[in-house]
Amino acid sequence: MAFDYDKYIRPGKLPHIWCPGCGHGIIMKGLIRAIDTVGLKKEDTAIVSGIGCASRLPGYMDCCTLHTAHGRAAAFATGVKMARPEMTVILVGGDGDGTAIGGNHFIHACRRNIDMTYIIMNNNIYGMTGGQFSPCTPTGAKASTTPYGNPDPAFDVAKLAIGAGATFVARGTAYHATQIDKLIAEAIQHKGFSVVEILDDCPTTYGRRNKFKSVVEMMNRLKEIAVPVKAAEKMTPEQLQGKVLTGVLYKEDKPEYCEQYAKLIERAQGGAK
Amino acid sequence: MAKKVAFLQGNEAAAHGALYAGCKFFGGYPITPSTEVAEVMSAELPKVGGKFIQMEDEIGAMASIIGASLTGLKTLTSTSGPGLSLKQENIGYACITEVPCVIINVMRGGPSTGMPTGPSQSDVMVAKWGTHGDHPAICLVPASVQELLEEMVRAFNLAEKYRTPVMVMPDEIVAHMRERVVFPEPGELEVIDRAAPSVSPEQYKPYDTQFGDIPPLASFGSGYKFHVTGLNKMADGFPTTKASIVQAEEERQVRKVEANKADIMKWEEYMVEDAEIIIVAFGSTSRSARFAVNEARKQGIKAGLFRLITFWPFPEERLLELSKQAKAFITPEMNLGMCTGVVKGCVEGNAPVHGIFRVDGEPINPGQILDKMKEVK
């Protein structure tokens, strides 16, 4: 029997705003399957976002949903999680929202290792505002504000997250649709701050400017550049040139923030020692 | 049993006021001269099972208290000048989403970094006009350490009652001076909690005006699912650009406060009954003004003090009334005329309004006010 996505979609809120060919819908379906796999209760799940195309996702989800200010999702979510640690908190958003204006909140959420999952849909562009370059736009690429090619180096979101202290970091692509739910489910089940970067496509504001002839061509690019971590172990640096690792890239057990704070409360209530 | 008495700094008293009101979450970022609020909260909140988090910046601090408030907790942040500027984006978010929270802003010199340890009263316009767009504004400006504690309790009550952020703005003098404080007993001061929804989770809409201008707010994690967005929204919380709804919702949000001004506004009148010269002052400046009024009376000048305790909403109607009896108003303030302009607007030309402005980091002293009284008499 086909999977019942409607169970998790708010009645009357579709169709979504995403353009034809955009990968965000694929990722939302992956998130829904992951929520179902983990068995989360909708009323105990908060989905938090900032601003942008990807950040419209929570509106479609029949959970406790919070569509916040640009870049601030991690900070709002930190308040929710800290105040009510028994809730599952999932953040969603784009690369511009998460790594530019939201960069500070992002790295500090990683550092605290607060038990939340952040899904960053990396389509290398600011889509909603019409295709300006983001910290994840490749050097040389065209955007509405880089008419001569992007002079900026790009962030590696996963490396940034690992460096900042996230204890679970994975990467998938919108092409590899059947892998997305597994990565997200594992991230949700991880105790600590987990980041799932999903390489995505924006045919409307990125593809058009960068000479991709079709959505299929953009999707094929994701297929071609992705190399599973295991497969990469057997590859030479030359073979890995231009490729991107996918799968679970990093995982470690470290004290979780809310649990540590609960211990702090115990100490405060028992008198300082 | 005798009441607990302590010798406290304003910022410490503010924190104790918040705790009395039932604050259970503090998200902050340290900034002089407000840091003691955060320090007391970090020590006291865990004792009552509350949470304290020092965020990465002021923007995050404001965001965190909105997130925490959405789970049902009473929440606080403290800041000063440049920190308040950074919080504006999310203060606007709390306004449009109608999420209760309290912001204590200890006024220091500005603009920008200004004078970190110099007193000022120059953030009162930011309290009303700081964040973009039209929105409700409640701002309290206490003048003593005791009053700061008690006004903090009232701030939480107003936030919960009207589903809006509330600002408490002591100037640096009130925040840093030490005074005798008598702690209110539990139950002595009214403590208001936000209204819980009476409908089932299936029927719940976070902005359902069939429950009046201030619909009940459910809590995340309590069985209610709903959507919150900073976009203009419909009753169910979902975005809309429909002109009639946007207009009606904006008006309702402002009306929540405007229609309840009588409940929110608070001021003190001292010897104004027969006063020909009325000093309108707030915060530490009002203490100098009281002294000046006493001195003036000794010298046969019919002076009185109108002390603002709520700055927003502003008591326009009462000042208009008083303008029919007064020959002149004097508005001493530690800025370049913010309150003066508002009072001028209220009195509609019935009486002249003379400002005394100081932005050099020094308090306005009674002598300055007395001199002005003699000048305008």
XYZ file of C-alpha atoms in Angstrom:
650
model
C 0.000 0.000 0.000
C 1.235 3.467 -0.792
C 2.475 5.595 2.045
C -0.211 7.944 3.426
C 1.444 11.374 3.412
C -1.893 13.068 4.076
C -1.730 11.891 7.679
C 0.953 14.503 8.306
C -0.193 17.272 5.943
C -2.502 20.020 7.200
C -5.848 19.778 5.483
C -6.444 22.517 2.940
C -2.867 23.825 2.886
C -1.766 22.299 -0.423
C -0.800 23.035 -3.147
C 2.546 24.280 -1.876
C 4.292 27.395 -3.168
C 7.346 25.623 -4.570
C 8.155 25.884 -8.270
C 7.910 22.892 -10.609
C 11.156 20.943 -10.411
C 12.153 22.239 -6.960
C 13.434 19.546 -4.643
C 11.838 20.882 -1.469
C 8.749 18.713 -1.932
C 10.926 15.593 -2.192
C 12.609 16.567 1.051
C 9.289 17.231 2.808
C 8.095 13.771 1.834
C 11.337 12.358 3.214
C 10.788 14.251 6.455
C 7.251 12.886 6.694
C 8.447 9.325 6.199
C 11.136 9.897 8.808
C 8.610 11.241 11.344
C 6.459 8.191 10.666
C 9.414 5.806 11.009
C 10.463 7.288 14.325
C 6.828 7.314 15.444
C 6.660 10.937 16.553
C 3.384 12.306 17.854
C 2.378 15.323 15.820
C 1.287 17.378 18.833
C 4.648 16.757 20.514
C 6.675 17.684 17.446
C 7.685 21.263 16.737
C 8.871 22.182 13.262
C 10.649 25.524 13.172
C 11.924 27.555 10.245
C 13.217 30.981 9.285
C 12.450 32.729 6.009
C 12.751 31.532 2.442
C 11.218 28.955 0.130
C 12.345 26.013 2.259
C 11.172 27.779 5.398
C 7.573 27.629 4.189
C 7.642 23.880 4.820
C 6.288 23.954 8.412
C 3.024 25.517 7.231
C 2.175 22.307 5.399
C 2.942 20.021 8.326
C 0.229 19.105 10.811
C 2.432 19.638 13.881
C 3.297 22.524 16.197
C 4.844 24.821 13.626
C 6.786 28.014 13.930
C 7.718 30.138 10.919
C 10.047 32.750 12.386
C 12.226 35.637 11.282
C 14.974 35.313 8.648
C 17.850 33.237 9.973
C 16.500 32.924 13.495
C 15.007 29.435 13.425
C 17.734 27.879 15.572
C 17.350 30.562 18.244
C 13.546 30.266 18.421
C 13.850 26.488 18.427
C 16.402 26.616 21.241
C 13.808 28.420 23.370
C 11.146 25.836 22.548
C 13.403 22.867 23.254
C 14.926 24.265 26.411
C 11.496 25.175 27.793
C 9.950 21.825 26.875
C 12.700 19.219 26.360
C 10.193 16.395 25.944
C 9.184 17.804 22.562
C 10.944 16.760 19.371
C 12.201 19.877 17.634
C 13.034 19.847 13.935
C 14.402 22.845 12.088
C 14.096 23.288 8.360
C 15.418 25.979 6.071
C 17.572 26.942 3.169
C 21.303 27.549 2.856
C 21.031 31.336 2.830
C 18.758 31.441 5.858
C 20.835 28.945 7.818
C 24.427 29.856 7.005
C 24.393 33.610 6.259
C 21.983 35.585 8.423
C 21.448 32.526 10.625
C 25.104 31.504 10.724
C 25.682 32.644 14.264
C 22.621 30.849 15.669
C 23.533 27.772 13.639
C 27.071 27.382 14.946
C 26.013 28.020 18.538
C 23.200 25.483 18.369
C 25.887 23.036 17.151
C 28.181 24.045 19.997
C 25.528 23.541 22.692
C 24.656 20.138 21.300
C 21.009 20.744 22.087
C 18.856 17.811 21.000
C 17.330 19.143 17.792
C 17.556 18.193 14.125
C 18.344 20.808 11.499
C 17.558 19.995 7.889
C 19.352 22.413 5.611
C 18.051 22.358 2.061
C 21.038 23.553 0.115
C 20.045 24.759 -3.330
C 23.015 27.163 -3.548
C 20.873 30.279 -3.891
C 18.378 32.665 -2.339
C 15.316 31.461 -4.178
C 12.476 33.432 -2.658
C 14.082 36.830 -3.175
C 14.857 36.045 -6.783
C 18.232 34.335 -6.972
C 20.880 36.312 -5.150
C 24.025 34.366 -4.220
C 24.281 32.657 -0.846
C 27.284 31.463 1.193
C 26.726 28.119 -0.553
C 26.751 29.418 -4.121
C 29.788 27.934 -5.870
C 32.575 30.339 -6.784
C 32.115 31.562 -10.324
C 28.397 30.749 -10.479
C 25.893 33.273 -11.734
C 23.313 34.814 -9.477
C 21.257 37.982 -9.712
C 23.869 39.759 -7.590
C 26.875 38.050 -9.211
C 26.384 38.949 -12.861
C 30.152 38.485 -13.471
C 30.341 35.222 -11.563
C 30.422 34.689 -7.805
C 33.696 35.952 -6.291
C 32.988 34.361 -2.875
C 34.239 30.967 -1.748
C 31.410 28.662 -0.647
C 30.715 27.127 2.747
C 30.839 23.381 3.250
C 27.784 23.142 5.510
C 28.617 19.716 6.880
C 32.212 20.646 7.752
C 30.962 23.846 9.344
C 28.530 21.882 11.508
C 31.176 19.341 12.549
C 33.645 22.103 13.333
C 31.092 23.932 15.441
C 30.298 20.866 17.541
C 27.265 19.153 16.029
C 27.311 15.524 17.097
C 25.525 14.052 14.094
C 26.090 15.300 10.572
C 24.732 13.709 7.430
C 24.367 14.690 3.806
C 21.941 13.555 1.154
C 20.560 14.878 -2.105
C 17.109 15.525 -3.477
C 17.955 13.044 -6.250
C 18.517 10.241 -3.760
C 14.944 10.493 -2.494
C 14.829 7.106 -0.807
C 17.845 7.903 1.345
C 16.500 11.162 2.767
C 14.067 9.651 5.263
C 16.707 7.289 6.609
C 19.190 10.080 7.220
C 16.552 12.287 8.859
C 15.178 9.439 10.986
C 18.658 8.633 12.249
C 19.264 12.333 12.933
C 16.043 12.656 14.937
C 16.908 9.577 16.981
C 20.390 10.898 17.728
C 20.626 12.517 21.155
C 22.211 15.875 20.485
C 22.325 18.453 17.726
C 22.032 16.786 14.360
C 22.413 18.376 10.966
C 21.214 16.903 7.696
C 22.356 18.853 4.682
C 20.367 17.958 1.616
C 21.726 19.116 -1.720
C 18.801 20.480 -3.599
C 18.028 22.196 -6.870
C 16.497 25.535 -7.750
C 15.683 25.392 -11.455
C 13.979 28.787 -11.426
C 16.637 31.097 -10.021
C 19.832 29.027 -10.134
C 19.444 26.563 -12.962
C 18.213 29.128 -15.459
C 21.160 31.459 -14.853
C 23.750 28.703 -14.804
C 22.884 27.077 -18.119
C 21.126 23.988 -16.855
C 18.836 23.043 -19.682
C 16.275 21.225 -17.567
C 15.348 20.024 -14.107
C 16.469 16.574 -15.197
C 19.921 17.961 -15.924
C 20.044 19.551 -12.446
C 18.953 16.317 -10.811
C 21.520 14.397 -12.831
C 24.206 16.725 -11.521
C 23.216 15.782 -7.950
C 23.384 12.113 -8.943
C 26.812 12.539 -10.502
C 28.534 14.468 -7.773
C 27.244 12.361 -4.848
C 29.525 9.651 -3.552
C 28.461 7.516 -0.564
C 30.959 7.682 2.311
C 31.712 3.965 2.076
C 32.409 4.115 -1.649
C 34.624 7.146 -1.169
C 36.952 5.145 1.082
C 38.084 3.156 -1.964
C 38.498 6.176 -4.204
C 41.621 8.208 -4.923
C 41.787 11.962 -4.327
C 41.730 12.400 -8.099
C 38.561 10.365 -8.390
C 36.983 12.387 -5.581
C 37.724 15.681 -7.271
C 34.465 17.625 -7.626
C 32.490 14.988 -5.740
C 30.468 15.403 -2.551
C 30.258 12.764 0.174
C 26.811 11.563 1.183
C 25.519 9.473 4.061
C 26.335 9.841 7.750
C 29.509 11.903 7.773
C 30.029 12.284 11.501
C 28.590 10.904 14.707
C 29.678 11.106 18.305
C 28.184 10.849 21.772
C 28.539 13.965 23.838
C 26.522 15.381 26.750
C 23.263 16.888 25.534
C 22.405 20.447 26.570
C 18.936 19.976 28.088
C 20.104 16.935 30.041
C 23.047 18.901 31.351
C 20.719 21.717 32.334
C 18.443 19.295 34.183
C 21.483 18.265 36.229
C 22.259 21.929 36.871
C 18.716 22.378 38.228
C 19.251 19.409 40.536
C 22.479 20.958 41.823
C 20.810 24.344 42.318
C 17.923 22.798 44.212
C 20.154 20.572 46.306
C 22.438 23.435 47.255
C 25.758 24.225 45.653
C 28.538 21.765 46.349
C 5.859 37.362 60.603
C 7.826 40.342 59.436
C 8.190 40.749 55.712
C 11.531 40.075 54.074
C 13.454 43.294 53.652
C 16.610 43.710 51.615
C 18.963 46.405 50.402
C 18.922 45.829 46.679
C 20.075 47.278 43.436
C 17.350 48.083 40.892
C 18.439 45.355 38.499
C 18.405 42.759 41.281
C 14.950 43.880 42.357
C 13.742 43.640 38.762
C 14.842 40.013 38.653
C 13.044 39.289 41.920
C 9.922 40.930 40.521
C 10.084 38.625 37.531
C 10.447 35.597 39.773
C 7.499 36.751 41.889
C 5.420 36.994 38.704
C 6.248 33.375 37.888
C 8.888 33.888 35.217
C 10.369 30.489 34.363
C 12.602 31.254 31.400
C 15.273 33.830 30.765
C 17.158 34.160 27.498
C 19.704 36.926 27.404
C 22.938 38.374 26.195
C 25.049 40.400 28.611
C 25.166 44.144 28.192
C 25.975 46.943 30.582
C 24.141 48.327 32.544
C 21.596 45.473 32.645
C 23.850 42.524 33.438
C 22.774 42.059 37.060
C 19.292 41.058 35.908
C 20.783 38.133 33.993
C 23.131 37.269 36.827
C 20.346 37.048 39.411
C 18.140 35.074 37.026
C 20.957 32.604 36.298
C 21.264 31.937 40.012
C 17.596 31.942 40.974
C 15.736 30.342 38.067
C 17.168 26.817 38.435
C 16.145 26.857 42.102
C 12.514 27.087 41.034
C 12.931 24.658 38.141
C 13.209 27.465 35.613
C 15.685 27.781 32.782
C 18.347 30.365 32.045
C 20.188 30.501 28.778
C 22.849 32.924 27.685
C 22.362 33.133 23.954
C 24.930 33.981 21.283
C 23.509 37.458 20.723
C 20.567 39.714 21.524
C 18.658 38.623 18.448
C 18.896 35.021 19.585
C 17.999 35.982 23.147
C 14.772 37.620 22.029
C 13.999 34.689 19.732
C 14.571 32.182 22.530
C 12.106 33.844 24.890
C 9.411 33.885 22.205
C 10.002 30.187 21.522
C 9.895 29.382 25.227
C 6.775 31.486 25.762
C 5.009 29.500 23.066
C 5.362 26.435 25.277
C 3.439 28.271 28.001
C 6.225 29.694 30.155
C 6.483 33.276 31.337
C 9.673 34.603 29.789
C 12.077 37.487 30.218
C 15.088 39.034 28.571
C 17.138 41.986 29.748
C 19.172 44.376 27.694
C 20.279 47.942 27.161
C 20.529 50.424 24.269
C 22.358 48.670 21.404
C 20.941 45.353 22.601
C 17.446 46.738 22.322
C 18.183 47.824 18.769
C 19.167 44.257 17.901
C 16.066 42.823 19.527
C 13.688 44.986 17.505
C 13.179 42.489 14.705
C 11.962 39.827 17.067
C 10.030 42.245 19.283
C 8.011 42.942 16.139
C 7.651 39.195 15.711
C 6.259 38.881 19.240
C 3.850 41.757 18.479
C 2.403 40.260 15.315
C 2.316 36.697 16.635
C 0.919 37.966 19.955
C 3.279 36.039 22.176
C 3.583 37.336 25.764
C 7.074 38.193 26.991
C 8.826 40.862 29.021
C 11.856 42.886 27.988
C 13.736 44.916 30.539
C 15.791 47.618 28.873
C 18.062 49.635 31.121
C 18.378 52.961 29.346
C 21.946 54.098 28.688
C 23.259 56.805 26.425
C 23.067 56.406 22.676
C 22.710 56.187 19.776
C 24.883 53.179 19.061
C 27.263 52.175 21.836
C 26.899 55.611 23.419
C 27.743 55.656 27.095
C 27.609 52.175 28.578
C 27.535 53.388 32.162
C 25.899 56.777 31.680
C 22.233 57.202 32.499
C 19.766 58.157 29.824
C 16.065 58.197 29.128
C 16.358 58.102 25.382
C 14.823 54.741 24.514
C 11.212 55.661 25.164
C 10.500 56.307 21.502
C 12.134 53.030 20.521
C 9.636 51.325 22.801
C 6.827 52.601 20.633
C 8.353 52.986 17.208
C 11.434 50.764 17.252
C 10.233 47.761 15.343
C 8.805 48.394 11.889
C 5.101 48.459 11.213
C 2.167 49.364 13.426
C 1.967 47.423 16.633
C 0.853 47.730 20.244
C 3.305 49.200 22.739
C 3.374 48.932 26.503
C 6.312 50.505 28.289
C 6.733 50.977 32.033
C 9.200 53.476 33.520
C 9.606 52.953 37.276
C 11.405 55.439 39.489
C 12.526 53.452 42.530
C 13.936 50.048 43.321
C 10.746 48.992 45.097
C 8.642 50.219 42.219
C 10.861 48.440 39.709
C 10.195 45.144 41.487
C 6.459 45.751 41.575
C 6.236 47.051 38.021
C 8.019 43.921 36.805
C 5.170 41.876 38.259
C 2.697 44.162 36.508
C 4.664 43.879 33.265
C 4.257 40.099 33.275
C 0.563 40.492 34.076
C 0.053 42.899 31.184
C 2.016 40.659 28.806
C -0.082 37.632 29.725
C -3.361 39.514 29.718
C -2.873 41.312 26.420
C -0.738 38.723 24.595
C 1.989 41.180 23.732
C 5.581 42.002 24.602
C 5.883 44.477 27.463
C 8.938 46.653 28.057
C 10.194 47.826 31.400
C 12.618 50.702 31.032
C 14.401 51.924 34.121
C 17.114 54.456 33.469
C 20.597 53.471 34.543
C 20.247 55.378 37.819
C 17.144 53.441 38.902
C 18.718 50.176 37.720
C 21.987 50.649 39.582
C 21.037 52.488 42.773
C 20.522 50.563 45.976
C 17.442 51.049 48.112
C 15.478 49.313 50.797
C 13.073 46.824 49.287
C 10.201 45.163 51.082
C 9.443 41.866 49.406
C 5.755 41.339 48.764
C 4.310 38.205 50.350
C 3.036 35.501 48.005
C -0.501 36.491 47.072
C 0.012 40.096 48.034
C 0.458 41.286 44.459
C -1.858 40.052 41.754
C -0.285 37.527 39.394
C -2.094 36.906 36.110
C -1.599 33.863 33.877
C -2.550 33.795 30.213
C -6.006 32.493 29.362
C -6.081 28.839 28.328
C -8.200 27.823 25.351
C -11.662 26.532 26.180
C -12.073 24.681 22.897
C -10.690 21.285 21.903
C -7.388 21.013 20.000
C -9.354 20.244 16.816
C -11.352 23.460 17.088
C -8.513 25.689 18.268
C -7.404 28.735 16.293
C -4.698 30.931 17.828
C -6.223 34.207 16.559
C -9.913 33.381 16.756
C -11.650 36.701 17.373
C -14.903 35.071 18.415
C -13.147 35.048 21.802
C -12.644 38.810 21.615
C -9.675 40.968 20.722
C -7.354 38.819 22.821
C -7.920 35.177 21.896
C -6.537 32.523 24.274
C -3.061 31.201 23.484
C -2.465 27.460 23.648
C 0.942 26.005 24.429
C 3.138 23.933 22.154
C 3.445 20.479 23.639
C 0.135 20.604 25.486
C -1.849 18.685 22.882
C -2.670 21.713 20.754
C -1.165 21.972 17.258
C -1.126 25.318 15.564
C 0.873 27.475 13.188
C 2.699 30.644 14.124
C 4.167 32.996 11.536
C 5.471 36.528 11.375
C 3.500 37.079 8.191
C 0.105 38.765 8.341
C -2.195 35.981 9.311
C -5.741 34.717 9.491
C -7.565 33.392 12.550
C -5.921 29.978 12.127
C -2.455 31.490 12.089
C -1.817 30.950 8.382
C -0.488 33.698 6.134
C -2.822 35.862 4.158
C -2.525 38.936 1.979
C -6.289 39.461 1.820
C -6.657 43.202 2.282
C -9.674 43.154 4.586
C -8.156 40.587 6.953
C -4.746 42.278 7.079
C -6.317 45.654 7.856
C -8.670 44.228 10.503
C -5.928 42.201 12.194
C -3.482 45.131 12.346
C -6.193 47.297 13.850
C -7.147 44.630 16.351
C -3.575 44.241 17.527
C -3.233 47.945 18.226
C -6.749 48.090 19.682
C -5.869 45.414 22.277
C -3.825 48.039 24.055
C -5.593 51.252 23.014
C -9.009 50.014 24.170
C -7.565 48.973 27.515
C -5.523 52.057 28.264
C -7.356 52.689 31.519
C -6.204 49.309 32.801
C -2.640 49.698 31.575
C -1.838 53.348 32.247
C -0.474 54.320 35.612
C 0.825 57.638 36.857
C 1.213 59.598 40.052
C 0.049 63.159 40.663
C 1.863 65.099 43.368
C 0.532 68.517 44.321
C -1.012 69.025 40.900
C -4.445 69.980 42.251
C -3.747 73.708 42.285
C -0.503 73.654 40.347
C 0.248 76.357 37.836
C 3.492 74.754 36.771
C 3.348 71.025 36.198
C 6.507 69.001 35.829
C 6.030 65.879 33.726
C 8.830 63.467 34.525
C 9.648 59.801 34.877
C 12.333 57.528 36.248
C 15.161 59.020 38.259
C 14.401 62.473 36.840
C 11.032 62.447 38.596
C 12.864 62.171 41.925
C 14.745 65.376 41.225
C 11.460 66.898 40.094
C 9.706 65.981 43.359
C 12.481 67.636 45.326
C 12.213 70.696 43.089
C 8.432 70.843 43.558
C 8.857 70.796 47.360
C 11.431 73.571 47.156
C 9.227 75.607 44.815
C 6.264 75.343 47.138
C 8.412 76.682 49.984
C 9.171 79.656 47.774
C 5.526 80.251 46.937
C 5.573 78.721 43.447
C 2.519 76.595 42.805
C 4.285 73.615 41.309
C 3.197 70.010 40.927
C 4.590 66.753 39.596
C 2.951 64.476 37.101
C 5.008 61.296 37.276
C 4.671 58.808 34.453
C 4.823 55.175 35.532
C 3.492 53.868 32.224
C 5.120 55.713 29.346
C 3.118 53.864 26.675
C 0.217 54.112 26.419
C 0.722 57.784 27.258
C -1.877 59.504 29.471
C -2.882 62.011 26.806
C -6.400 62.715 28.070
C -5.330 63.551 31.617
C -2.578 65.884 30.432
C -5.052 67.636 28.145
C -7.313 68.163 31.175
C -4.442 69.500 33.237
C -3.419 71.832 30.426
C -6.604 73.787 31.052
C -5.449 74.649 34.587
C -1.678 74.872 34.193
C 0.146 77.945 33.031
C 3.149 75.935 31.947
C 4.570 72.433 31.760
C 8.187 71.561 32.334
C 9.550 68.304 31.006
C 12.987 67.452 32.326
C 14.413 64.396 30.633
C 17.726 62.738 29.918
C 17.360 62.991 26.153
C 16.826 65.799 23.676
C 13.074 66.170 23.951
C 11.274 62.863 23.446
C 8.765 63.254 26.266
C 8.513 66.983 25.634
C 7.269 66.375 22.117
C 4.632 63.931 23.310
C 3.413 66.308 26.031
C 3.226 69.149 23.488
C 1.023 66.937 21.385
C -1.252 66.203 24.339
C -1.778 69.748 25.557
C -2.685 71.055 22.116
C -1.272 74.512 22.640
C -3.219 75.178 25.852
C -0.005 75.784 27.759
C 3.649 76.095 26.813
C 5.890 73.087 27.380
C 9.470 73.796 28.406
C 11.963 71.022 28.117
C 15.115 70.492 30.137
C 17.382 68.196 28.211
C 20.518 66.458 29.309
C 22.482 63.856 27.391
C 25.876 64.263 29.009
C 25.552 61.256 31.276
C 24.777 63.383 34.315
C 21.439 63.325 36.097
C 19.081 66.272 35.964
C 19.291 67.878 39.382
C 16.539 69.643 41.347
C 18.290 73.012 40.987
C 17.998 72.891 37.213
C 14.292 72.237 37.426
C 13.786 74.939 40.047
C 15.642 77.446 37.900
C 13.430 76.605 34.964
C 10.330 77.078 37.109
C 11.471 80.553 38.091
C 12.208 81.329 34.461
C 8.764 80.376 33.177
C 6.733 81.525 36.181
